[in-house]
Amino acid sequence: MEKDGGGVAAGGWRFQPNQALMAASSLSVRGVLTKIMANIDNESEDTRPRIPLGHGDPSAFPCFRTAPEAVDAVVSALRSGQFNCYAPCAGLAPARRAIADYLSGDLPYKLSPDDVYLTNGCAQAIEIVVSILARPGANILLPRPGYQFYAARAAYNGVEVRYFNLLPESKWEVDLDGLEALADENTVAMVIVNPGNPCGNTFTYQHLAKVANTAKKLGIMIIADEVYEHLTFGSNPFVPMGMFGEVVPVLTLGSISKRWVVPGWRLGWIVTNDPNGVLHQTKIVECLKNYLDISCDPTTFVQGAIPQIIRNTNDDFLRHTISVLRQTADICYDKLKEIDSIRCPSKPEGSMFVMVKLDLSRLEDIHDDMDFCSKLAKEELVIVLPGCAVGFKNWLRITFAVAPSALEDGLERLKSFCLKHSKRSC
């Protein structure tokens, strides 16, 4: 019998990979971008810089550098020697209090520190919330297009996913009739992302009220992903879903990653917006606490810095970030209108992204959005996320959270690429 180097008969090992995890990883945005970037020839003589228009991490660009007050807060916390320890599972009390006060400023009621649970970034908040809702037969309603990390965690936890549509012709509002038709007695929650990733939209108060009433009618909770909170620069101000906590229980997910431009600091939160106590009555809060007992925590010294970060950050920094995003959103929208084979249904008003539709009938030798992005990376060193990674095939998600000069360069290369591949008859 043939044996491997360890002396065990071939095929005799009893372990194998977790198949649910293998399937879930295919939904990763990082995984798709890695495939796109693999098309770039590192030995090429093309010396142009790579233009990253595919991800949502602007921290590398000086115009998006975080506030000096935030850096000082972390340095102070680290040097104090008070935050080298393990933290409580739910997070340090001063940090939870600071976040509760910060978020209460936008709400008609006051949050308690006990409503706040700190997480290792918003990604872990998603992981936890999907996990605590998982039970045999359960399904969850997700937006399409949408951030596929929710679907990945649902697949891993055996939760069925049902997609409701966001309507491009209506500034990406939720198709409420379609959403309601999807739900049944096994539906446990719906996800709303505001400001929108990947669409760059900002929902109005009136539309969010309709969403809340629909969720109440269905008897489901709302998971409100507000990681881009207050990053708005259009006609609609940011309205937290927690405004409607008395209508329907809301679990709000957020972090300091986007507004403070520090995704690597890994500090996020889950907040119970639930004045009526439904999440306590149904033991969701108890289950959340139990999960935190067996999960990793955000770094203690960053938790220790949170009160100072929130208290001391100069408003000029927050306004500057919005100003740059407004400028780059304008550049992006105007440049995209010059490209015949791409249609942008609406100007972005929030977050860091815009969704645009490919007109493949105008392009030669381009099979689909993945093929488009692969060839764009190879030929122009511009990385864009194909829409299939967010559930919208033959669309593209483009980030404008880069330096204005880099954005203009990247969009010019995108335009040249489309002209080079355009059909002669167009």
Short mmCIF file of C-alpha atoms in Angstrom, two decimals:
data_model
loop_
_atom_site.label_atom_id
_atom_site.label_comp_id
_atom_site.label_asym_id
_atom_site.label_seq_id
_atom_site.Cartn_x
_atom_site.Cartn_y
_atom_site.Cartn_z
CA MET A 1 0.00 0.00 0.00
CA GLU A 2 1.39 3.39 -1.00
CA LYS A 3 2.21 5.64 1.94
CA ASP A 4 2.95 9.36 2.18
CA GLY A 5 6.02 10.85 3.80
CA GLY A 6 4.46 10.58 7.27
CA GLY A 7 4.00 6.84 7.03
CA VAL A 8 0.20 6.95 6.83
CA ALA A 9 -1.55 5.17 3.97
CA ALA A 10 -2.59 7.56 1.21
CA GLY A 11 -6.14 8.64 1.86
CA GLY A 12 -5.92 7.40 5.42
CA TRP A 13 -5.98 10.77 7.14
CA ARG A 14 -9.30 11.45 8.86
CA PHE A 15 -9.35 15.23 8.64
CA GLN A 16 -10.67 17.34 5.79
CA PRO A 17 -11.44 21.04 5.26
CA ASN A 18 -14.68 22.59 6.42
CA GLN A 19 -16.72 22.61 3.20
CA ALA A 20 -19.01 25.40 4.42
CA LEU A 21 -15.95 27.62 4.88
CA MET A 22 -14.56 26.65 1.48
CA ALA A 23 -17.84 27.73 -0.14
CA ALA A 24 -18.17 30.92 1.91
CA SER A 25 -14.72 32.18 0.94
CA SER A 26 -15.78 32.42 -2.71
CA LEU A 27 -17.97 35.39 -1.74
CA SER A 28 -15.03 37.47 -0.50
CA VAL A 29 -14.41 40.87 -2.12
CA ARG A 30 -10.74 40.46 -1.21
CA GLY A 31 -10.68 37.14 -3.02
CA VAL A 32 -12.15 38.65 -6.19
CA LEU A 33 -9.74 41.59 -6.11
CA THR A 34 -6.83 39.19 -5.65
CA LYS A 35 -7.91 37.37 -8.83
CA ILE A 36 -8.16 40.67 -10.68
CA MET A 37 -4.73 41.84 -9.53
CA ALA A 38 -3.18 38.51 -10.57
CA ASN A 39 -3.61 39.69 -14.16
CA ILE A 40 -0.99 42.40 -13.67
CA ASP A 41 2.40 41.39 -15.05
CA ASN A 42 4.92 42.30 -12.38
CA GLU A 43 7.72 41.90 -14.93
CA SER A 44 6.14 44.38 -17.35
CA GLU A 45 8.05 47.47 -18.45
CA ASP A 46 4.95 49.58 -17.79
CA THR A 47 6.09 51.95 -15.02
CA ARG A 48 2.75 53.67 -14.45
CA PRO A 49 1.45 53.44 -10.89
CA ARG A 50 -1.32 51.00 -10.11
CA ILE A 51 -4.61 52.80 -9.44
CA PRO A 52 -6.70 51.09 -6.72
CA LEU A 53 -10.35 51.83 -7.56
CA GLY A 54 -11.59 48.52 -6.25
CA HIS A 55 -11.40 48.68 -2.45
CA GLY A 56 -12.59 51.01 0.30
CA ASP A 57 -9.34 51.84 2.09
CA PRO A 58 -8.21 55.41 1.37
CA SER A 59 -5.80 55.54 4.31
CA ALA A 60 -2.71 55.31 2.07
CA PHE A 61 -3.42 58.73 0.51
CA PRO A 62 -2.24 61.82 2.44
CA CYS A 63 -5.49 63.68 1.74
CA PHE A 64 -7.30 61.01 3.76
CA ARG A 65 -4.83 60.72 6.64
CA THR A 66 -6.53 60.33 10.00
CA ALA A 67 -6.87 63.14 12.54
CA PRO A 68 -3.72 63.92 14.57
CA GLU A 69 -5.92 63.97 17.67
CA ALA A 70 -6.79 60.32 17.03
CA VAL A 71 -3.13 59.37 16.74
CA ASP A 72 -2.33 61.31 19.93
CA ALA A 73 -5.14 59.48 21.75
CA VAL A 74 -3.78 56.07 20.80
CA VAL A 75 -0.22 57.06 21.70
CA SER A 76 -1.39 58.42 25.05
CA ALA A 77 -3.39 55.28 25.81
CA LEU A 78 -0.45 53.05 24.94
CA ARG A 79 2.06 55.06 26.93
CA SER A 80 -0.19 55.19 29.98
CA GLY A 81 0.44 51.52 30.67
CA GLN A 82 -3.22 51.14 31.68
CA PHE A 83 -4.33 49.24 28.58
CA ASN A 84 -1.95 46.31 28.24
CA CYS A 85 -4.49 43.95 29.81
CA TYR A 86 -7.39 41.87 28.60
CA ALA A 87 -10.58 43.90 28.31
CA PRO A 88 -14.07 42.77 29.39
CA CYS A 89 -15.79 40.78 26.65
CA ALA A 90 -18.25 43.57 25.86
CA GLY A 91 -15.50 46.20 25.90
CA LEU A 92 -14.08 48.77 28.30
CA ALA A 93 -16.82 50.71 30.12
CA PRO A 94 -15.44 54.21 29.25
CA ALA A 95 -15.25 53.28 25.57
CA ARG A 96 -18.80 51.92 25.55
CA ARG A 97 -20.04 55.06 27.32
CA ALA A 98 -18.25 57.33 24.83
CA ILE A 99 -19.75 55.50 21.85
CA ALA A 100 -23.22 55.50 23.43
CA ASP A 101 -23.02 59.26 23.94
CA TYR A 102 -21.63 59.79 20.42
CA LEU A 103 -24.43 57.84 18.74
CA SER A 104 -27.15 59.28 21.00
CA GLY A 105 -26.54 62.69 19.44
CA ASP A 106 -28.45 61.54 16.34
CA LEU A 107 -31.30 59.79 18.17
CA PRO A 108 -34.58 60.83 19.86
CA TYR A 109 -33.62 58.76 22.93
CA LYS A 110 -30.43 58.21 24.89
CA LEU A 111 -28.41 55.04 24.55
CA SER A 112 -26.89 53.36 27.61
CA PRO A 113 -23.33 51.99 27.67
CA ASP A 114 -25.05 48.63 28.18
CA ASP A 115 -26.48 49.00 24.64
CA VAL A 116 -22.96 49.00 23.16
CA TYR A 117 -20.79 45.94 22.48
CA LEU A 118 -17.31 46.46 21.06
CA THR A 119 -16.03 44.28 18.25
CA ASN A 120 -12.89 43.66 16.27
CA GLY A 121 -13.98 45.97 13.47
CA CYS A 122 -17.35 45.96 11.72
CA ALA A 123 -16.49 42.68 10.00
CA GLN A 124 -16.59 40.87 13.34
CA ALA A 125 -19.84 42.65 14.18
CA ILE A 126 -21.35 41.10 11.03
CA GLU A 127 -19.93 37.70 11.95
CA ILE A 128 -21.44 37.87 15.44
CA VAL A 129 -24.88 39.11 14.42
CA VAL A 130 -25.34 36.51 11.70
CA SER A 131 -24.11 33.78 14.07
CA ILE A 132 -26.50 34.64 16.90
CA LEU A 133 -29.47 34.59 14.50
CA ALA A 134 -28.56 31.24 12.97
CA ARG A 135 -30.97 28.38 13.60
CA PRO A 136 -32.21 25.48 11.44
CA GLY A 137 -34.32 26.76 8.56
CA ALA A 138 -33.69 30.46 9.22
CA ASN A 139 -33.34 32.90 6.36
CA ILE A 140 -32.12 36.48 6.19
CA LEU A 141 -32.95 39.20 3.64
CA LEU A 142 -29.96 40.92 2.04
CA PRO A 143 -29.80 43.85 -0.41
CA ARG A 144 -28.74 43.31 -4.02
CA PRO A 145 -26.31 44.77 -4.92
CA GLY A 146 -24.73 44.47 -1.51
CA TYR A 147 -21.69 43.75 0.60
CA GLN A 148 -21.27 39.99 0.23
CA PHE A 149 -19.58 39.43 3.57
CA TYR A 150 -23.09 38.96 5.00
CA ALA A 151 -23.78 36.19 2.50
CA ALA A 152 -20.43 34.56 3.27
CA ARG A 153 -21.14 34.49 7.01
CA ALA A 154 -24.67 33.24 6.36
CA ALA A 155 -23.35 30.40 4.19
CA TYR A 156 -20.87 29.46 6.88
CA ASN A 157 -23.64 29.39 9.52
CA GLY A 158 -26.14 27.50 7.38
CA VAL A 159 -28.52 30.45 7.10
CA GLU A 160 -30.45 30.80 3.85
CA VAL A 161 -30.01 34.10 2.02
CA ARG A 162 -32.81 35.80 0.08
CA TYR A 163 -32.04 38.92 -1.92
CA PHE A 164 -34.24 41.98 -2.23
CA ASN A 165 -33.45 44.49 -4.93
CA LEU A 166 -32.18 48.03 -4.63
CA LEU A 167 -33.63 50.06 -7.50
CA PRO A 168 -31.07 52.00 -9.57
CA GLU A 169 -33.76 54.10 -11.23
CA SER A 170 -34.96 55.25 -7.77
CA LYS A 171 -31.58 56.21 -6.32
CA TRP A 172 -31.12 52.66 -5.06
CA GLU A 173 -34.13 52.63 -2.73
CA VAL A 174 -35.33 49.27 -1.41
CA ASP A 175 -37.94 47.45 -3.48
CA LEU A 176 -40.27 47.11 -0.51
CA ASP A 177 -42.94 45.10 -2.32
CA GLY A 178 -40.33 42.65 -3.51
CA LEU A 179 -38.81 42.44 -0.04
CA GLU A 180 -42.16 41.68 1.57
CA ALA A 181 -42.85 38.93 -0.96
CA LEU A 182 -39.59 37.18 -0.03
CA ALA A 183 -40.33 36.82 3.67
CA ASP A 184 -41.93 33.83 5.37
CA GLU A 185 -42.24 32.43 8.90
CA ASN A 186 -38.53 31.52 8.91
CA THR A 187 -37.28 35.03 8.05
CA VAL A 188 -35.42 36.50 11.03
CA ALA A 189 -33.90 39.79 9.83
CA MET A 190 -33.13 42.15 6.99
CA VAL A 191 -29.95 44.11 6.35
CA ILE A 192 -29.95 47.79 5.41
CA VAL A 193 -26.67 49.54 4.51
CA ASN A 194 -26.77 53.32 4.83
CA PRO A 195 -24.87 55.22 3.47
CA GLY A 196 -24.71 52.59 0.77
CA ASN A 197 -21.95 50.19 -0.08
CA PRO A 198 -21.70 49.55 -3.01
CA CYS A 199 -24.18 52.08 -4.43
CA GLY A 200 -23.08 55.40 -2.88
CA ASN A 201 -26.67 56.28 -1.97
CA THR A 202 -28.06 57.88 1.20
CA PHE A 203 -31.60 56.90 2.24
CA THR A 204 -34.10 59.58 3.18
CA TYR A 205 -35.94 59.66 6.51
CA GLN A 206 -39.19 58.92 4.69
CA HIS A 207 -37.83 55.82 2.99
CA LEU A 208 -36.24 54.48 6.18
CA ALA A 209 -39.60 54.93 7.93
CA LYS A 210 -41.21 52.72 5.27
CA VAL A 211 -38.45 50.15 5.73
CA ALA A 212 -39.05 50.13 9.50
CA ASN A 213 -42.79 49.68 9.11
CA THR A 214 -42.30 46.86 6.61
CA ALA A 215 -39.94 45.05 9.00
CA LYS A 216 -42.44 45.50 11.85
CA LYS A 217 -45.21 44.06 9.68
CA LEU A 218 -43.03 41.03 8.93
CA GLY A 219 -41.99 40.61 12.56
CA ILE A 220 -38.28 40.75 11.80
CA MET A 221 -35.40 42.83 13.14
CA ILE A 222 -33.28 45.23 11.13
CA ILE A 223 -29.51 44.93 10.98
CA ALA A 224 -28.38 48.46 10.17
CA ASP A 225 -24.88 48.61 8.71
CA GLU A 226 -23.83 52.21 9.28
CA VAL A 227 -20.08 51.87 8.97
CA TYR A 228 -20.11 54.90 6.60
CA GLU A 229 -22.24 57.00 8.96
CA HIS A 230 -22.04 60.74 8.33
CA LEU A 231 -19.94 60.30 5.18
CA THR A 232 -22.59 62.09 3.11
CA PHE A 233 -22.16 64.95 0.66
CA GLY A 234 -25.42 65.15 -1.31
CA SER A 235 -28.91 66.46 -0.65
CA ASN A 236 -29.83 63.78 1.91
CA PRO A 237 -28.34 63.96 5.41
CA PHE A 238 -27.41 60.77 7.25
CA VAL A 239 -30.35 59.36 9.23
CA PRO A 240 -29.57 56.44 11.56
CA MET A 241 -31.93 53.47 11.47
CA GLY A 242 -32.02 53.72 15.24
CA MET A 243 -34.41 56.64 14.80
CA PHE A 244 -37.06 53.96 14.32
CA GLY A 245 -36.04 51.75 17.27
CA GLU A 246 -39.46 52.21 18.86
CA VAL A 247 -41.08 50.83 15.69
CA VAL A 248 -38.83 47.81 15.17
CA PRO A 249 -35.78 46.45 17.04
CA VAL A 250 -32.53 47.48 15.34
CA LEU A 251 -29.02 46.15 15.70
CA THR A 252 -26.73 48.92 14.50
CA LEU A 253 -23.26 48.00 13.28
CA GLY A 254 -20.52 50.58 13.00
CA SER A 255 -16.85 51.37 13.51
CA ILE A 256 -14.26 54.12 13.51
CA SER A 257 -12.74 52.64 10.33
CA LYS A 258 -14.35 54.90 7.75
CA ARG A 259 -15.12 58.26 9.36
CA TRP A 260 -11.69 58.36 11.01
CA VAL A 261 -10.02 56.53 8.06
CA VAL A 262 -8.34 53.90 10.27
CA PRO A 263 -9.58 50.47 9.08
CA GLY A 264 -6.45 48.83 10.48
CA TRP A 265 -7.29 49.88 14.04
CA ARG A 266 -10.08 47.27 14.10
CA LEU A 267 -12.54 48.92 16.46
CA GLY A 268 -16.22 48.40 15.74
CA TRP A 269 -19.49 47.95 17.61
CA ILE A 270 -22.90 46.39 17.80
CA VAL A 271 -25.56 48.64 19.34
CA THR A 272 -29.05 47.62 20.44
CA ASN A 273 -31.49 50.35 19.35
CA ASP A 274 -34.46 48.88 21.17
CA PRO A 275 -36.31 51.13 23.63
CA ASN A 276 -39.09 48.55 23.95
CA GLY A 277 -36.73 45.82 25.15
CA VAL A 278 -37.70 43.27 22.48
CA LEU A 279 -34.13 42.05 22.06
CA HIS A 280 -33.92 41.31 25.80
CA GLN A 281 -37.30 39.57 25.83
CA THR A 282 -36.31 37.32 22.93
CA LYS A 283 -32.90 36.62 24.55
CA ILE A 284 -31.00 37.99 21.55
CA VAL A 285 -28.95 40.15 23.93
CA GLU A 286 -28.17 37.14 26.11
CA CYS A 287 -27.02 35.20 23.06
CA LEU A 288 -24.89 38.15 21.95
CA LYS A 289 -23.17 38.24 25.33
CA ASN A 290 -22.59 34.49 25.18
CA TYR A 291 -20.94 34.84 21.77
CA LEU A 292 -18.63 37.56 23.06
CA ASP A 293 -17.50 35.16 25.78
CA ILE A 294 -15.99 32.88 23.14
CA SER A 295 -14.68 35.43 20.61
CA CYS A 296 -11.64 37.66 20.30
CA ASP A 297 -11.72 41.29 21.46
CA PRO A 298 -10.62 44.55 19.85
CA THR A 299 -7.20 45.77 20.95
CA THR A 300 -7.40 47.14 24.49
CA PHE A 301 -5.29 50.26 23.93
CA VAL A 302 -7.48 51.34 20.99
CA GLN A 303 -10.52 50.88 23.25
CA GLY A 304 -8.74 52.99 25.82
CA ALA A 305 -8.22 55.74 23.24
CA ILE A 306 -11.84 55.90 22.06
CA PRO A 307 -13.11 58.50 24.56
CA GLN A 308 -10.32 60.90 23.58
CA ILE A 309 -10.70 60.15 19.86
CA ILE A 310 -14.38 61.06 19.95
CA ARG A 311 -13.99 64.01 22.34
CA ASN A 312 -10.87 65.61 20.85
CA THR A 313 -11.16 65.15 17.09
CA ASN A 314 -11.37 68.57 15.48
CA ASP A 315 -14.45 69.18 13.35
CA ASP A 316 -12.13 70.56 10.67
CA PHE A 317 -10.82 67.03 10.08
CA LEU A 318 -14.33 65.61 9.68
CA ARG A 319 -15.33 68.44 7.34
CA HIS A 320 -12.13 67.98 5.31
CA THR A 321 -12.87 64.30 4.71
CA ILE A 322 -16.36 65.15 3.46
CA SER A 323 -14.94 67.93 1.26
CA VAL A 324 -12.46 65.60 -0.42
CA LEU A 325 -15.11 62.92 -0.95
CA ARG A 326 -17.46 65.48 -2.46
CA GLN A 327 -14.68 66.58 -4.82
CA THR A 328 -13.76 63.06 -5.87
CA ALA A 329 -17.42 62.04 -6.25
CA ASP A 330 -17.86 64.96 -8.65
CA ILE A 331 -14.75 63.95 -10.60
CA CYS A 332 -15.92 60.36 -10.78
CA TYR A 333 -19.44 61.17 -11.95
CA ASP A 334 -18.31 63.70 -14.55
CA LYS A 335 -15.58 61.47 -15.98
CA LEU A 336 -17.83 58.42 -16.15
CA LYS A 337 -20.39 60.37 -18.20
CA GLU A 338 -17.72 60.69 -20.92
CA ILE A 339 -17.56 56.91 -21.42
CA ASP A 340 -20.17 55.58 -23.85
CA SER A 341 -19.97 51.97 -22.72
CA ILE A 342 -20.62 52.79 -19.05
CA ARG A 343 -23.84 54.15 -17.54
CA CYS A 344 -23.98 55.75 -14.11
CA PRO A 345 -27.63 55.79 -12.94
CA SER A 346 -27.17 58.41 -10.21
CA LYS A 347 -24.51 60.60 -8.70
CA PRO A 348 -23.10 59.19 -5.46
CA GLU A 349 -24.20 61.01 -2.31
CA GLY A 350 -22.51 58.98 0.41
CA SER A 351 -19.92 56.37 1.36
CA MET A 352 -16.98 55.94 -1.04
CA PHE A 353 -18.44 54.04 -4.00
CA VAL A 354 -20.55 54.25 -7.12
CA MET A 355 -22.20 51.47 -9.12
CA VAL A 356 -22.10 51.72 -12.92
CA LYS A 357 -23.54 49.46 -15.61
CA LEU A 358 -21.47 48.03 -18.45
CA ASP A 359 -22.93 48.13 -21.96
CA LEU A 360 -21.25 45.03 -23.34
CA SER A 361 -22.93 45.53 -26.71
CA ARG A 362 -20.53 48.44 -27.29
CA LEU A 363 -17.39 46.49 -26.41
CA GLU A 364 -15.30 44.05 -28.43
CA ASP A 365 -13.80 40.90 -26.92
CA ILE A 366 -15.24 41.58 -23.43
CA HIS A 367 -17.35 38.67 -22.20
CA ASP A 368 -18.57 39.94 -18.82
CA ASP A 369 -17.67 42.18 -15.88
CA MET A 370 -14.97 39.83 -14.57
CA ASP A 371 -13.34 39.71 -17.99
CA PHE A 372 -13.57 43.51 -18.24
CA CYS A 373 -11.85 44.04 -14.89
CA SER A 374 -9.18 41.41 -15.56
CA LYS A 375 -8.21 42.98 -18.88
CA LEU A 376 -8.39 46.50 -17.46
CA ALA A 377 -5.92 45.51 -14.74
CA LYS A 378 -3.60 43.83 -17.24
CA GLU A 379 -3.64 46.60 -19.83
CA GLU A 380 -4.04 49.78 -17.77
CA LEU A 381 -2.98 48.82 -14.20
CA VAL A 382 -6.38 50.02 -12.92
CA ILE A 383 -8.15 47.79 -10.40
CA VAL A 384 -11.95 47.93 -10.32
CA LEU A 385 -14.35 45.54 -8.59
CA PRO A 386 -16.63 43.56 -10.92
CA GLY A 387 -20.30 43.76 -10.05
CA CYS A 388 -20.56 39.99 -9.69
CA ALA A 389 -18.70 40.41 -6.39
CA VAL A 390 -21.64 42.44 -5.03
CA GLY A 391 -24.44 40.48 -6.71
CA PHE A 392 -24.89 42.62 -9.83
CA LYS A 393 -23.37 40.90 -12.86
CA ASN A 394 -22.06 43.13 -15.66
CA TRP A 395 -21.90 46.16 -13.41
CA LEU A 396 -18.82 47.68 -11.76
CA ARG A 397 -18.20 49.11 -8.30
CA ILE A 398 -15.76 52.00 -8.43
CA THR A 399 -14.33 53.70 -5.36
CA PHE A 400 -13.59 57.41 -5.49
CA ALA A 401 -11.87 57.46 -2.08
CA VAL A 402 -8.45 58.07 -3.58
CA ALA A 403 -6.38 61.19 -4.17
CA PRO A 404 -8.05 63.40 -6.83
CA SER A 405 -5.03 63.23 -9.13
CA ALA A 406 -4.91 59.42 -8.92
CA LEU A 407 -8.66 59.22 -9.55
CA GLU A 408 -8.42 61.39 -12.66
CA ASP A 409 -5.52 59.29 -13.94
CA GLY A 410 -7.38 56.04 -13.30
CA LEU A 411 -10.59 57.21 -14.96
CA GLU A 412 -8.67 58.47 -18.00
CA ARG A 413 -7.11 55.03 -18.32
CA LEU A 414 -10.56 53.48 -17.94
CA LYS A 415 -11.84 55.70 -20.74
CA SER A 416 -8.88 54.77 -22.98
CA PHE A 417 -9.47 51.09 -22.28
CA CYS A 418 -13.13 51.35 -23.28
CA LEU A 419 -12.24 53.24 -26.47
CA LYS A 420 -9.62 50.65 -27.36
CA HIS A 421 -12.16 47.84 -26.93
CA SER A 422 -15.15 49.62 -28.45
CA LYS A 423 -16.83 48.08 -31.46
CA ARG A 424 -16.15 49.85 -34.74
CA SER A 425 -19.87 50.21 -35.48
CA CYS A 426 -20.60 52.03 -32.17
#
